[in-house]
Coordinates of C-alpha atoms in Angstrom, one line a residue:
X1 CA 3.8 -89.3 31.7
X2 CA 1.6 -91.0 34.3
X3 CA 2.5 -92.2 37.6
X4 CA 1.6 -95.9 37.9
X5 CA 0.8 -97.5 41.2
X6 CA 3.1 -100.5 41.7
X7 CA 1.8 -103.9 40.6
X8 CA 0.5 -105.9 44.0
X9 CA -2.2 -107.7 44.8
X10 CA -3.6 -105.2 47.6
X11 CA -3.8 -102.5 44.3
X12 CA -4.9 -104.7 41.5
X13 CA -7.4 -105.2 44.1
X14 CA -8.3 -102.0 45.4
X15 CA -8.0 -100.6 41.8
X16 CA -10.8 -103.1 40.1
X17 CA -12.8 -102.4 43.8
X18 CA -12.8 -98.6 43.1
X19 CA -13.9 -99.3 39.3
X20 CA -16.7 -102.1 39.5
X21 CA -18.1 -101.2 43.0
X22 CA -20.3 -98.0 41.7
X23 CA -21.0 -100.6 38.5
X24 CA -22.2 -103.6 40.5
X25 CA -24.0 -101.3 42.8
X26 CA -25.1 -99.0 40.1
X27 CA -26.5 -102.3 37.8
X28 CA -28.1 -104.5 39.9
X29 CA -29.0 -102.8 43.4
X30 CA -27.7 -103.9 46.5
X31 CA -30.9 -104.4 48.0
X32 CA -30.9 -108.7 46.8
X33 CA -28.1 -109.2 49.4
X34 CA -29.6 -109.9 53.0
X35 CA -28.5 -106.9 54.8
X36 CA -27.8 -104.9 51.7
X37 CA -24.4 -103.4 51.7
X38 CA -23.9 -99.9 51.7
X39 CA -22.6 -97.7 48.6
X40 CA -18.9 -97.5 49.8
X41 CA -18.4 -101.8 50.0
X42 CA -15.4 -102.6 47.9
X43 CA -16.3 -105.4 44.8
X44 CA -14.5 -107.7 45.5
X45 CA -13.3 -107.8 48.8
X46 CA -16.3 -106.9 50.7
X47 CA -16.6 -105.4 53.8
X48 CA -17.5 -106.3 57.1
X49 CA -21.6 -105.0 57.9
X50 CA -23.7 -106.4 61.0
X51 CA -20.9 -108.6 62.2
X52 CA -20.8 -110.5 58.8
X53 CA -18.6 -109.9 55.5
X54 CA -20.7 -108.9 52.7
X55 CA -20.7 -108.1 48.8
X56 CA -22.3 -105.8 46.8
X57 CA -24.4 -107.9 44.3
X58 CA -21.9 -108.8 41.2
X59 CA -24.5 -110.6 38.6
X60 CA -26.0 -109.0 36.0
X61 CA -30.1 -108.2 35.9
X62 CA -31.0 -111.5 34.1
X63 CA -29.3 -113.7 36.7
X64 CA -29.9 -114.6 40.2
X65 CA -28.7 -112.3 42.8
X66 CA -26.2 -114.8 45.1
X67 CA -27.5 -115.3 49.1
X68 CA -24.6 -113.6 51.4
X69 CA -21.5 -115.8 52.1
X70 CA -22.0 -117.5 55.3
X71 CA -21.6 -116.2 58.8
X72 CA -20.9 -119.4 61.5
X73 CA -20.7 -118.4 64.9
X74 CA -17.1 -118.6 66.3
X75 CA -16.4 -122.4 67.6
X76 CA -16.4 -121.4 71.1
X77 CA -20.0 -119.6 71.0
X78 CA -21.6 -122.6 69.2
X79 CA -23.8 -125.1 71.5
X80 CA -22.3 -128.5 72.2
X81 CA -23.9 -131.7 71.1
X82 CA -23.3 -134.9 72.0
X83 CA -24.2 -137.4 69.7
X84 CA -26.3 -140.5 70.9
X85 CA -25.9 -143.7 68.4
X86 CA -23.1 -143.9 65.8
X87 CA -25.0 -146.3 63.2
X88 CA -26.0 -145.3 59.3
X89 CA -27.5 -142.3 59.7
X90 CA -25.3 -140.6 62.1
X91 CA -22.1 -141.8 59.7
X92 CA -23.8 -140.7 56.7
X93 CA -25.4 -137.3 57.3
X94 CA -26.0 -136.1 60.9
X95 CA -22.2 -136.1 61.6
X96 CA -21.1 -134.3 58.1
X97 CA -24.0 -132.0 58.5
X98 CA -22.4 -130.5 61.6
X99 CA -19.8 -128.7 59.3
X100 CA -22.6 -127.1 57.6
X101 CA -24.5 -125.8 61.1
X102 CA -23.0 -122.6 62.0
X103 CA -24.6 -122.4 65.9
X104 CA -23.8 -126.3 66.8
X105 CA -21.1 -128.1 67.1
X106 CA -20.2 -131.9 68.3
X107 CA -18.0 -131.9 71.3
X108 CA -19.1 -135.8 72.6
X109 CA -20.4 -139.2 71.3
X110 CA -22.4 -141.8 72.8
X111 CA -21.9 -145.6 71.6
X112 CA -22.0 -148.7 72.6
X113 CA -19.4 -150.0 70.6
X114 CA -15.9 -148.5 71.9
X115 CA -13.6 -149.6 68.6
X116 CA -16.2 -147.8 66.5
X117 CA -16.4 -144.2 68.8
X118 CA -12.5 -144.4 69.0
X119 CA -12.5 -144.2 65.4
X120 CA -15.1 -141.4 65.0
X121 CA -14.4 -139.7 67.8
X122 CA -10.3 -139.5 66.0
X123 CA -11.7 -138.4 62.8
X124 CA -14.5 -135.3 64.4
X125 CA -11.3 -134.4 66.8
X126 CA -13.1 -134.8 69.8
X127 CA -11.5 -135.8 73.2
X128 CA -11.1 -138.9 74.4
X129 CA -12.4 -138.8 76.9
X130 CA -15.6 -137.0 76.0
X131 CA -16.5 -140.5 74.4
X132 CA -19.3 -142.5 76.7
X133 CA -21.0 -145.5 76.7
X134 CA -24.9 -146.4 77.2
X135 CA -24.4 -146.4 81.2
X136 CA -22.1 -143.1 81.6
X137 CA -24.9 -140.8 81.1
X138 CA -24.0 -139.5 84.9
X139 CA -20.1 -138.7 83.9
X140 CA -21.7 -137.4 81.1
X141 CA -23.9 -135.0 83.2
X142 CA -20.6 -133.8 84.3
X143 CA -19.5 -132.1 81.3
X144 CA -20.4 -128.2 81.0
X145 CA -19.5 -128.6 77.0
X146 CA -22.7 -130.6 76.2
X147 CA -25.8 -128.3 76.2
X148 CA -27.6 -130.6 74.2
X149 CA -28.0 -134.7 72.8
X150 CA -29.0 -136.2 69.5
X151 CA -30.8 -138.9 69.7
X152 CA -30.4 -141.3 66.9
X153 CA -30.9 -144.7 68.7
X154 CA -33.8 -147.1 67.5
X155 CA -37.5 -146.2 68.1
X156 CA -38.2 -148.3 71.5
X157 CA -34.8 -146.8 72.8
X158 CA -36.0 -143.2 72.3
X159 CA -37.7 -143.1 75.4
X160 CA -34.9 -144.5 77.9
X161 CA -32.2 -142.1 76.1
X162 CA -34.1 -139.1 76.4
X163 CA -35.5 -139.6 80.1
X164 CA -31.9 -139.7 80.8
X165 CA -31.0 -137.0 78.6
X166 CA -33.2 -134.7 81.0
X167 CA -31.9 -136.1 84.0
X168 CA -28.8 -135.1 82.9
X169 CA -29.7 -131.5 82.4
X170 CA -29.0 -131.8 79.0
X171 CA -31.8 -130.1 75.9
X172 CA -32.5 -133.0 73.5
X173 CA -33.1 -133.1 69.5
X174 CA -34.6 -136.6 69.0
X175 CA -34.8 -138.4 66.2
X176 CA -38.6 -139.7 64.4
X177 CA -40.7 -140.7 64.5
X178 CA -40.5 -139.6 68.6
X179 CA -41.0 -143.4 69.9
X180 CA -42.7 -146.7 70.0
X181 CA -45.9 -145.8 71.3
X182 CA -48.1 -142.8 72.0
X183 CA -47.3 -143.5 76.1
X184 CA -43.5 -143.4 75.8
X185 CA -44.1 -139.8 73.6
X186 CA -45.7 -138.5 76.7
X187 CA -43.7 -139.9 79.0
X188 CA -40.4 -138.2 77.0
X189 CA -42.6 -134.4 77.2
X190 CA -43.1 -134.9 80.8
X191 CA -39.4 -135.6 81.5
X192 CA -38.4 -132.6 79.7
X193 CA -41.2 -130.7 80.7
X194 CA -39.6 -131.8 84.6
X195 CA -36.5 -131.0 84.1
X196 CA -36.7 -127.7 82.1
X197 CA -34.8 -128.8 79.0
X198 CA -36.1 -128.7 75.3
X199 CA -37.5 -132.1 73.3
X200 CA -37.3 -130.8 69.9
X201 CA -38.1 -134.2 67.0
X202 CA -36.3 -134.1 64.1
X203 CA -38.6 -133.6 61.6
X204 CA -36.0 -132.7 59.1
X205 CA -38.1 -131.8 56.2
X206 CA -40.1 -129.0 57.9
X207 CA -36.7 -127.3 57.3
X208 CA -35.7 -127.9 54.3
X209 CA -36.3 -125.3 51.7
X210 CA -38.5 -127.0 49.0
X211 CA -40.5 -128.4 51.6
X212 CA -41.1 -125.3 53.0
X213 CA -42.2 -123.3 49.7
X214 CA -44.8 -125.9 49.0
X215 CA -46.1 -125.2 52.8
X216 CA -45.9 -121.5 51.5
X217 CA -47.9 -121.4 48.2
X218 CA -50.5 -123.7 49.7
X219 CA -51.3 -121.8 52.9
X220 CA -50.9 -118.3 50.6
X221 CA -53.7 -119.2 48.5
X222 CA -52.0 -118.3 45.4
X223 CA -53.7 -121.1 43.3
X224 CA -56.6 -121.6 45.1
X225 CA -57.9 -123.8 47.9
X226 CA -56.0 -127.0 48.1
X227 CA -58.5 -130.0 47.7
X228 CA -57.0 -133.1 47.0
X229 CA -53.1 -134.5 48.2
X230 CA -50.9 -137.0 47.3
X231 CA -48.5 -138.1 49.5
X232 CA -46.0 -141.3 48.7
X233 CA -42.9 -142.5 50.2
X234 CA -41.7 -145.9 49.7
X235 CA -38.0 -147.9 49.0
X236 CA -37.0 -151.2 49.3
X237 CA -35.6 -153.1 51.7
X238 CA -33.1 -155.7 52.1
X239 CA -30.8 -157.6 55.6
X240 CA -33.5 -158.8 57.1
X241 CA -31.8 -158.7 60.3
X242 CA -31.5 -155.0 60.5
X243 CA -33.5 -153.3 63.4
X244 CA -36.0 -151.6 61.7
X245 CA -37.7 -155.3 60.9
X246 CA -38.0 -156.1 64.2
X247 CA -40.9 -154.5 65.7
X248 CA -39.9 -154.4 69.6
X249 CA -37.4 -152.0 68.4
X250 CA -38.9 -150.6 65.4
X251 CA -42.7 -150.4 66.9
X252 CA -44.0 -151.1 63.4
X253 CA -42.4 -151.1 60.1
X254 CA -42.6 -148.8 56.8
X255 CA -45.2 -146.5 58.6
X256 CA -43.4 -145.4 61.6
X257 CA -40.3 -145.6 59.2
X258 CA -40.8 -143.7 55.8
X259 CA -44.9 -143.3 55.7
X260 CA -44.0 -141.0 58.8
X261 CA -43.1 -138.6 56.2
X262 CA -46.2 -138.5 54.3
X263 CA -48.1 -138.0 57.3
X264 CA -45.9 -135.2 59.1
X265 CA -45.8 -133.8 55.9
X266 CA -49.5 -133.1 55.4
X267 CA -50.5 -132.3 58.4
X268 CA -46.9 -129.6 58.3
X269 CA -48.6 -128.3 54.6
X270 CA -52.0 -128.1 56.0
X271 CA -51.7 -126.6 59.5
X272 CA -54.4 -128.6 60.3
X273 CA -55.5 -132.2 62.6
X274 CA -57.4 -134.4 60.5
X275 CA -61.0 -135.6 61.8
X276 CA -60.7 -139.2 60.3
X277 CA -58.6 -141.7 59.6
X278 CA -59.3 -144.6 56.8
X279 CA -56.1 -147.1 56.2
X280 CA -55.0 -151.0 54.4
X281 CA -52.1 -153.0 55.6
X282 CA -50.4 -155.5 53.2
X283 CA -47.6 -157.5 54.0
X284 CA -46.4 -160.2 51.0
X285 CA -47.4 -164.0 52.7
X286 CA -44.2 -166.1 53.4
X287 CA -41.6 -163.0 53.2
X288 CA -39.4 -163.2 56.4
X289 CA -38.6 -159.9 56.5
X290 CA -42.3 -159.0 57.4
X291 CA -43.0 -161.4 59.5
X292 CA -43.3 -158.7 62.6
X293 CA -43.7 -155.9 60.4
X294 CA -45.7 -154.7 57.7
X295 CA -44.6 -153.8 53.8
X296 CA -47.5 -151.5 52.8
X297 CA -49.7 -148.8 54.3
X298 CA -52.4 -146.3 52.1
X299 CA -53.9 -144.4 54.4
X300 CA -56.4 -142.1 53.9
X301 CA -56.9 -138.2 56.2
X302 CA -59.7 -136.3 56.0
X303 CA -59.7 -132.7 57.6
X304 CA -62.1 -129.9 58.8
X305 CA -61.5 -127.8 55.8
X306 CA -63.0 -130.9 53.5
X307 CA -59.5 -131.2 52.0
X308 CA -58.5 -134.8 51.8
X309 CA -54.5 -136.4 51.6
X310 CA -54.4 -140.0 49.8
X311 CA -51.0 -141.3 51.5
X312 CA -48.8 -144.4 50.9
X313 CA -45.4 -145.6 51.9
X314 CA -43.9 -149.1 50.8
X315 CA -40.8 -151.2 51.8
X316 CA -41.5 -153.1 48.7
X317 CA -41.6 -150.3 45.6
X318 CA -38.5 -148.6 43.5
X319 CA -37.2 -145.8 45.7
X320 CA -39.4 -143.1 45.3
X321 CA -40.7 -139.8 47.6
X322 CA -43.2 -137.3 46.0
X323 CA -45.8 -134.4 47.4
X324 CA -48.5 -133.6 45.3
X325 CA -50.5 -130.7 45.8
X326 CA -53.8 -130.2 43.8
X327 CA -55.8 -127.1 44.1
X328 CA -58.6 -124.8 41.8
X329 CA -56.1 -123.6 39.6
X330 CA -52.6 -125.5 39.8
X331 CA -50.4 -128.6 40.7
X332 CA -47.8 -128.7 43.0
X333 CA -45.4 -131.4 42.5
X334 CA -42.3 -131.7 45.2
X335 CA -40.2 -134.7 43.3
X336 CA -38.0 -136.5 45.6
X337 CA -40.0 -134.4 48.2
X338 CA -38.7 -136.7 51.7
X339 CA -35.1 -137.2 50.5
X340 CA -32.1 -136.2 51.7
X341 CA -31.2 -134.3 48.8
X342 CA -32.1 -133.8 45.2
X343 CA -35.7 -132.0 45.4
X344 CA -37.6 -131.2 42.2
X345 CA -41.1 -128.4 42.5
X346 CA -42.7 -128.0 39.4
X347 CA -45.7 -125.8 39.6
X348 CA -48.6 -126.9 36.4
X349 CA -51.0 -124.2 36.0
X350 CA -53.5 -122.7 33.2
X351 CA -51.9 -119.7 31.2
X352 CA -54.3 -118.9 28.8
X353 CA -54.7 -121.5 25.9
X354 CA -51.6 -123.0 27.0
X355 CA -50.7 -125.0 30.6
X356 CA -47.9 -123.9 32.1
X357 CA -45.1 -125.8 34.2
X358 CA -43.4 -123.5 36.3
X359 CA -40.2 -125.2 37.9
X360 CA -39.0 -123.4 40.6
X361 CA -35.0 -123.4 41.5
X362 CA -34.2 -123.0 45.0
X363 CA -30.7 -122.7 47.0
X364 CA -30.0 -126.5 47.9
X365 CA -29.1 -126.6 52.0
X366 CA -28.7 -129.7 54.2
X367 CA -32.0 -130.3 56.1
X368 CA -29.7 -131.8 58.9
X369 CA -27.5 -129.1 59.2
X370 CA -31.0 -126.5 59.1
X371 CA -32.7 -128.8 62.1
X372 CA -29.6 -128.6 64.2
X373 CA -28.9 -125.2 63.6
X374 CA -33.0 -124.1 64.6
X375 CA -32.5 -126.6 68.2
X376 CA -29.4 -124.8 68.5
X377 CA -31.0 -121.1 68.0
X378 CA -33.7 -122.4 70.4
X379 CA -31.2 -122.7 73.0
X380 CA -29.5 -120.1 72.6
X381 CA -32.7 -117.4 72.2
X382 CA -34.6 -119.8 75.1
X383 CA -37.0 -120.5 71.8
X384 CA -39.7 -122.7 71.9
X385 CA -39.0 -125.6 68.4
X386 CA -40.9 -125.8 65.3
X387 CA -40.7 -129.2 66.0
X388 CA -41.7 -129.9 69.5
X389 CA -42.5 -133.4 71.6
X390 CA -46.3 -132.7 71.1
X391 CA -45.6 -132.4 67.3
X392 CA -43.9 -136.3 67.7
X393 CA -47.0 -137.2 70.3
X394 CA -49.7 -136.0 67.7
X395 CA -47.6 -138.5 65.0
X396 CA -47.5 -141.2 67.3
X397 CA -51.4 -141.2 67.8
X398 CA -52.3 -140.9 64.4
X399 CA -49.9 -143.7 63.8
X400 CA -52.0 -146.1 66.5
X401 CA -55.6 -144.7 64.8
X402 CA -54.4 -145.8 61.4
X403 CA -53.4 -149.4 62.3
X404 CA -56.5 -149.5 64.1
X405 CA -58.7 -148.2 61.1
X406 CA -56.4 -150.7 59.2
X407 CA -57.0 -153.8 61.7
X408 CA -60.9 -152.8 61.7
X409 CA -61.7 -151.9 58.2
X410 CA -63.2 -149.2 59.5
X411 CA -62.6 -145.1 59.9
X412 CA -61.3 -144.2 62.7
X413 CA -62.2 -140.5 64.2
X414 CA -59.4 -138.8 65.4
X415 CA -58.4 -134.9 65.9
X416 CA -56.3 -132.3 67.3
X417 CA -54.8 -133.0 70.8
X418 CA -56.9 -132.6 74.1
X419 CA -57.2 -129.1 75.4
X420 CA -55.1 -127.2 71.9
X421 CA -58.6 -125.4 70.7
X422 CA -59.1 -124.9 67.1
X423 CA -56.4 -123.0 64.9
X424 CA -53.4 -124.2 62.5
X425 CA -50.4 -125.5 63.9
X426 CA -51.5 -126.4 67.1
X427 CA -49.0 -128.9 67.8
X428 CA -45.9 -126.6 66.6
X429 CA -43.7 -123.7 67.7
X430 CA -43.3 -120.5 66.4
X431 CA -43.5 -120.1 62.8
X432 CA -39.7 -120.1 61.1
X433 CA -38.2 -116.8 59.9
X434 CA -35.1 -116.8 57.8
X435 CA -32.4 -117.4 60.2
X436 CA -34.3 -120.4 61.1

């Protein structure tokens, strides 16, 4: 007769641990975890490695291996943001992407509408009285829990928010595109510059995952040369009395807006400035809602390398975002390529007789939460961004040269900012690794 352990959950545990930990080790290799474990982690209940818990790899060979759980940073240790603006976007994303982030948390709001940051600031559990109005930036100076602000005010109140934001000591993650105007962009960089704080522009999609494995096989050469792009991001629009119609606040309409996109995104793929600029501007005769803005942009870069982007963005088309690659030997197709969510990268290439459409399944993350997280990092590591104020000032002059081409009928030569020299990403930080 055997003795038999007594039935708990600690043995059950410790019992199927013992048995499947050589087998999941054994099987599939340990070395698909980030960090691999070592041989002696339990199965199941994992085991605490480099200051995170991890697990031995428990899928079979003909499955994906699963990333590591996640490792937040204790509350305490994360940096303090203060959100500036409590409209759509900060409602609807920015705010529920902060419990994804594991370095950032929100610790103050900004509003000018006190019933509405009551509310929020009741639901995030933040203090009373770390809610402020427009004019409190001083009292908001005063607290040591906000290292940082996020801008998300309209364009042409970009620039007043983040001047104060650096006179108030405080790093800032603004919101694109940057500002109104090329003037106000520099003005924000020489601020920050002044005061020894970060300007970091949210150019969201330069960390989202899909976005960055197109960046990937195009700069690896894996296909070939990249010749021809597509770029298209358009939607419709309705309320014409929302702020993004009026162009003192907006500086312009689906361009600065959602064709922002399309060129950030190109010149992010590329590495490179363009040398020329070619654009058309339609706006529908007798709509009110474009009476100060325009409906339509194609614009048309040409760069150095003889590679050419075809871009278009529309407040008047179906919803509908898409990055197109072409090169010698493939195409790359990001699908829903600008939006929050939802990306699609199918990869078309010859395989023999036969073509071959490779779609390509990566982990789905929240580009907000990813953004934060990097300006967060790059506080915390004194880190210079991906996404700088010169990446936002580059965008804002490219912006004025294709209005100008468009106003002409006439290319326009542009190029890479004064004084950066020749290279890729002259305009951009460090190159992301995989903690971001």
């Amino acid at each position: 007769m055997t003795d038999e352990l007594p039935l708990s959950r600690r043995n059950v545990l410790r019992a199927g641990g013992a048995t499947l930990t050589g087998l999941a080790l054994g099987a599939t290799g340990a070395s698909a975890q980030s960090g691999p474990p070592g041989p002696s982690v339990p199965a199941d209940t994992g085991a605490v490695q480099g200051g995170r818990v991890m697990f031995p790899n428990w899928r079979g060979p003909g499955d994906r291996a699963p990333p590591p759980p996640p490792a937040p940073m204790p509350p305490g240790k994360r940096v303090g943001f203060a959100i500036v603006g409590l409209g759509r976007l900060s409602l609807e994303e920015i705010l529920p992407a902060f419990g994804e982030a594991k370095r950032a948390r929100v610790v103050a709001l900004i509003s000018g509408t006190p019933a509405k940051a009551k509310l929020v600031a009741e639901q995030y559990g933040i203090a009373p009285e770390a809610v402020y109005g427009y004019d409190e930036w001083d009292r908001l100076a005063q607290n040591a829990a906000v290292q940082a602000v996020y801008v998300v005010t309209p364009n042409a109140v970009h620039r007043g928010d983040v001047l104060a934001a650096a006179k108030a000591g405080k790093h800032v993650l603004c919101e694109k595109p940057m500002a109104a105007s090329s003037a106000e962009a520099r003005d924000m960089i020489a601020a920050c510059a002044a005061a020894k704080v970060k300007l970091m522009i949210a150019y969201r999609c330069q960390y989202e995952p899909y976005n960055r494995e197109v960046v990937r096989l195009a700069r690896s050469g894996e296909f070939g040369r990249p010749r021809l792009i597509q770029a298209f991001n358009g939607q419709t629009t309705g309320l014409p009395q929302q702020w993004r119609l009026k162009k003192a606040l907006a500086g312009g309409g689906a361009l600065p807006d959602i064709g922002l996109y399309c060129l950030n995104g190109v010149r992010a793929l590329t590495g490179e400035e363009p040398v020329s600029v070619e654009a058309q501007i339609h706006s529908p005769p007798g709509d009110a809602k474009f009476a100060e803005v325009e409906e339509s942009v194609a614009f048309t870069l040409r760069f150095p390398s003889g590679l050419i982007a075809q871009c278009m963005t529309s407040y008047g088309v179906h919803e509908s975002r898409r990055l197109q690659v072409h090169t010698e030997r493939a195409d790359i197709d990001l699908q829903n390529a600008f939006a929050y969510r939802g990306q699609r990268l199918v990869v078309s290439r010859p395989d023999g007789q036969v073509e071959s459409q490779d779609t390509r399944i990566l982990a789905q993350k929240n580009q907000f939460a990813l953004e934060i997280d990097h300006m967060a990092r790059c506080i915390q590591e004194d880190r210079r961004p991906r996404t700088p104020g010169e990446e936002g000032l580059q965008d804002q002059v490219l912006m004025e040269a294709i209005y100008e081409a468009a106003r002409s009928g006439r290319p326009v030569t542009v190029g890479p900012p004064p004084g950066a020299g020749g290279g890729l990403d002259v305009t951009r930080g460090p190159e992301l690794d995989e903690a971001g």
